[in-house]
Coordinates of C-alpha atoms in Angstrom, one line a residue:
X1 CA -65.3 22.4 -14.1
X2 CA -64.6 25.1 -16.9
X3 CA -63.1 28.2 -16.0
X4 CA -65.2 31.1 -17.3
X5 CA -63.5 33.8 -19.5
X6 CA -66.3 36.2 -18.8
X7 CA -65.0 38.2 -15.2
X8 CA -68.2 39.4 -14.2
X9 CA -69.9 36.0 -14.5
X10 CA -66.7 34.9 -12.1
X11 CA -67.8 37.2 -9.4
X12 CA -71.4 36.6 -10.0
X13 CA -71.2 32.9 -9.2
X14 CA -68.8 33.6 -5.9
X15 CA -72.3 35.6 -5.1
X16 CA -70.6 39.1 -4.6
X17 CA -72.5 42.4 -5.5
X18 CA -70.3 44.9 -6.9
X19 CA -71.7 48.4 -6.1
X20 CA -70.2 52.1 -5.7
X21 CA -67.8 50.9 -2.4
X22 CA -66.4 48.4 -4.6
X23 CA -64.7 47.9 -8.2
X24 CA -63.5 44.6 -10.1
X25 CA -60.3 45.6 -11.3
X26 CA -58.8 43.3 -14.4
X27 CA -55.5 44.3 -14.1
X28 CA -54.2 40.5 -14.4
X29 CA -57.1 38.5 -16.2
X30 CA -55.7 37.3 -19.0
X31 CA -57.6 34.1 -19.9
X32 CA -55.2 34.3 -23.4
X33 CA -52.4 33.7 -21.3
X34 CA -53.9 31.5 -18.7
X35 CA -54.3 34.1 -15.8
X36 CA -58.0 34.7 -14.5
X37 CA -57.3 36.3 -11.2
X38 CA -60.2 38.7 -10.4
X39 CA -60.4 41.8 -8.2
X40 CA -62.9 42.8 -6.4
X41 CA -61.3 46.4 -4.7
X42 CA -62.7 49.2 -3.0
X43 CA -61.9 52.7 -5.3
X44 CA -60.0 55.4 -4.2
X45 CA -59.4 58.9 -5.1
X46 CA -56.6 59.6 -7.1
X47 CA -55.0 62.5 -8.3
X48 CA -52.4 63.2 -11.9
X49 CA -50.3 65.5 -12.2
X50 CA -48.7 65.9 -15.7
X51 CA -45.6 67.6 -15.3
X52 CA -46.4 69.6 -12.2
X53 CA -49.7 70.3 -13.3
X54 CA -52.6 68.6 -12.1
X55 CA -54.6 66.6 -14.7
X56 CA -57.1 64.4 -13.7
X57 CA -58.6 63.5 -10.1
X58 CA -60.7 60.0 -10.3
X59 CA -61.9 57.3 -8.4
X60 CA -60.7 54.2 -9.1
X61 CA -59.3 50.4 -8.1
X62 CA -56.5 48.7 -9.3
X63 CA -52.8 49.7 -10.2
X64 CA -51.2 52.9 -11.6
X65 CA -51.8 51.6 -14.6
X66 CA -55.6 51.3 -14.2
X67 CA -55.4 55.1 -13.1
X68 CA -53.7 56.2 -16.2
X69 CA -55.9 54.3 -18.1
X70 CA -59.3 55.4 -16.9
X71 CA -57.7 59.2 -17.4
X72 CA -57.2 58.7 -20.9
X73 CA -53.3 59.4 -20.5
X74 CA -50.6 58.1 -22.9
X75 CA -46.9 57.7 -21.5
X76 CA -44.3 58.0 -23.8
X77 CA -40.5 56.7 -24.0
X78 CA -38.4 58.2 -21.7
X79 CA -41.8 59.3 -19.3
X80 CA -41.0 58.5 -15.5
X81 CA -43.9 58.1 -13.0
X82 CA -43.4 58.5 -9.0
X83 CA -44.8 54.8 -8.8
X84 CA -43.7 51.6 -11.3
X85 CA -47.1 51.2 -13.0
X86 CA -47.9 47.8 -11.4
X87 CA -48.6 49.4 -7.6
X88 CA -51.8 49.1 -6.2
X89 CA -53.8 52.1 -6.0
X90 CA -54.0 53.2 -2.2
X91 CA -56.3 55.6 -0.3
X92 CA -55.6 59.9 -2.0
X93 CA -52.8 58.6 -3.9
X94 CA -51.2 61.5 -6.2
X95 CA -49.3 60.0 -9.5
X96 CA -47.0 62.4 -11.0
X97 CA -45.6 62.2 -14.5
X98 CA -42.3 63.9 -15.7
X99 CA -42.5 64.5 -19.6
X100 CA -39.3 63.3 -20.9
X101 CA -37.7 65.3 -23.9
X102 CA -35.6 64.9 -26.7
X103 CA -31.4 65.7 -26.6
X104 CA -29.0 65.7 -28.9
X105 CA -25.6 64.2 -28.7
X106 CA -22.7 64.4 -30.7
X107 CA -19.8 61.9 -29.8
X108 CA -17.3 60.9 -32.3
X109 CA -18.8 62.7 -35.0
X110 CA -22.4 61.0 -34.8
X111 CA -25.6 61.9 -33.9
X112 CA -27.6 60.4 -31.3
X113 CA -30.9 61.6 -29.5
X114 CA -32.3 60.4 -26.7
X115 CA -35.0 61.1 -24.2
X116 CA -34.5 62.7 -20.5
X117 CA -36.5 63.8 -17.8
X118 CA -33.8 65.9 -16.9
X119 CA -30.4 65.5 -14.7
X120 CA -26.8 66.3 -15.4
X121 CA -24.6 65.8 -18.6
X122 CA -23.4 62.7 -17.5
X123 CA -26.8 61.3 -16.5
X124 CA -27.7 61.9 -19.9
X125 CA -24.5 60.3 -21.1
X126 CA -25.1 57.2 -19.4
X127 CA -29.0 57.1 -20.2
X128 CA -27.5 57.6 -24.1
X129 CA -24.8 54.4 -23.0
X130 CA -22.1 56.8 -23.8
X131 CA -18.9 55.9 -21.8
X132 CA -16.5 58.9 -21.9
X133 CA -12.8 58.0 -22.5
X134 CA -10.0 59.3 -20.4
X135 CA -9.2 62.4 -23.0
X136 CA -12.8 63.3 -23.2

């Protein structure tokens, strides 16, 4: 038997319909890397919020990912999500994103930014891997 790379033809030939009450979700079908596991999932209604303010509301299946996807959003490094981007999508789920920004530091007389979310100094020290001596 040859394993098909095509999803849909998968599905088709288990003899399930996919209709508005459910979704095949692709998250892991990779035939590249050997992994054809399909989803067939029922959507649900999610909401993004983008730094406290509300972005997108969609139905979908899947994983956080899938939701970020769909919505056309970008993270970027040093972005933190309420949810690792791997969890299934569950019944009025509400994803929030906090933006991270940029901070300078200046230890030993070099520069270094890095990218919070927020927090104390010394959160931001150790995010930068900045160990403070005992005369600092």
């Amino acid at each position: 038997m040859t394993l098909s790379d095509n999803p849909e033809e998968i599905v088709a030939k288990a003899g399930i319909t996919l209709d508005d009450k459910n979704s095949l979700v692709l998250d892991y079908f990779h035939p590249e890397d050997g992994e054809r596991v399909v989803v067939v999932a029922e959507p649900h209604n999610v909401a993004i919020y983008d730094d406290g303010k509300q972005v997108a509301s969609i139905n979908v299946a899947g994983t956080v990912k899938s939701a970020l996807d769909k919505a056309g959003i970008a993270l970027k490094d040093g972005d933190s999500l309420n949810y690792d981007e791997q969890v299934g999508i569950t019944g009025d789920m509400k994803i929030e994103i906090t933006r991270a920004f940029p901070v300078k530091i200046k230890v030993d007389g070099k520069e270094k930014t890095v990218n919070v979310t927020g927090g104390t100094v010394e959160g931001v020290l150790k995010q930068a891997g900045i160990n403070l001596g005992q005369f600092d």
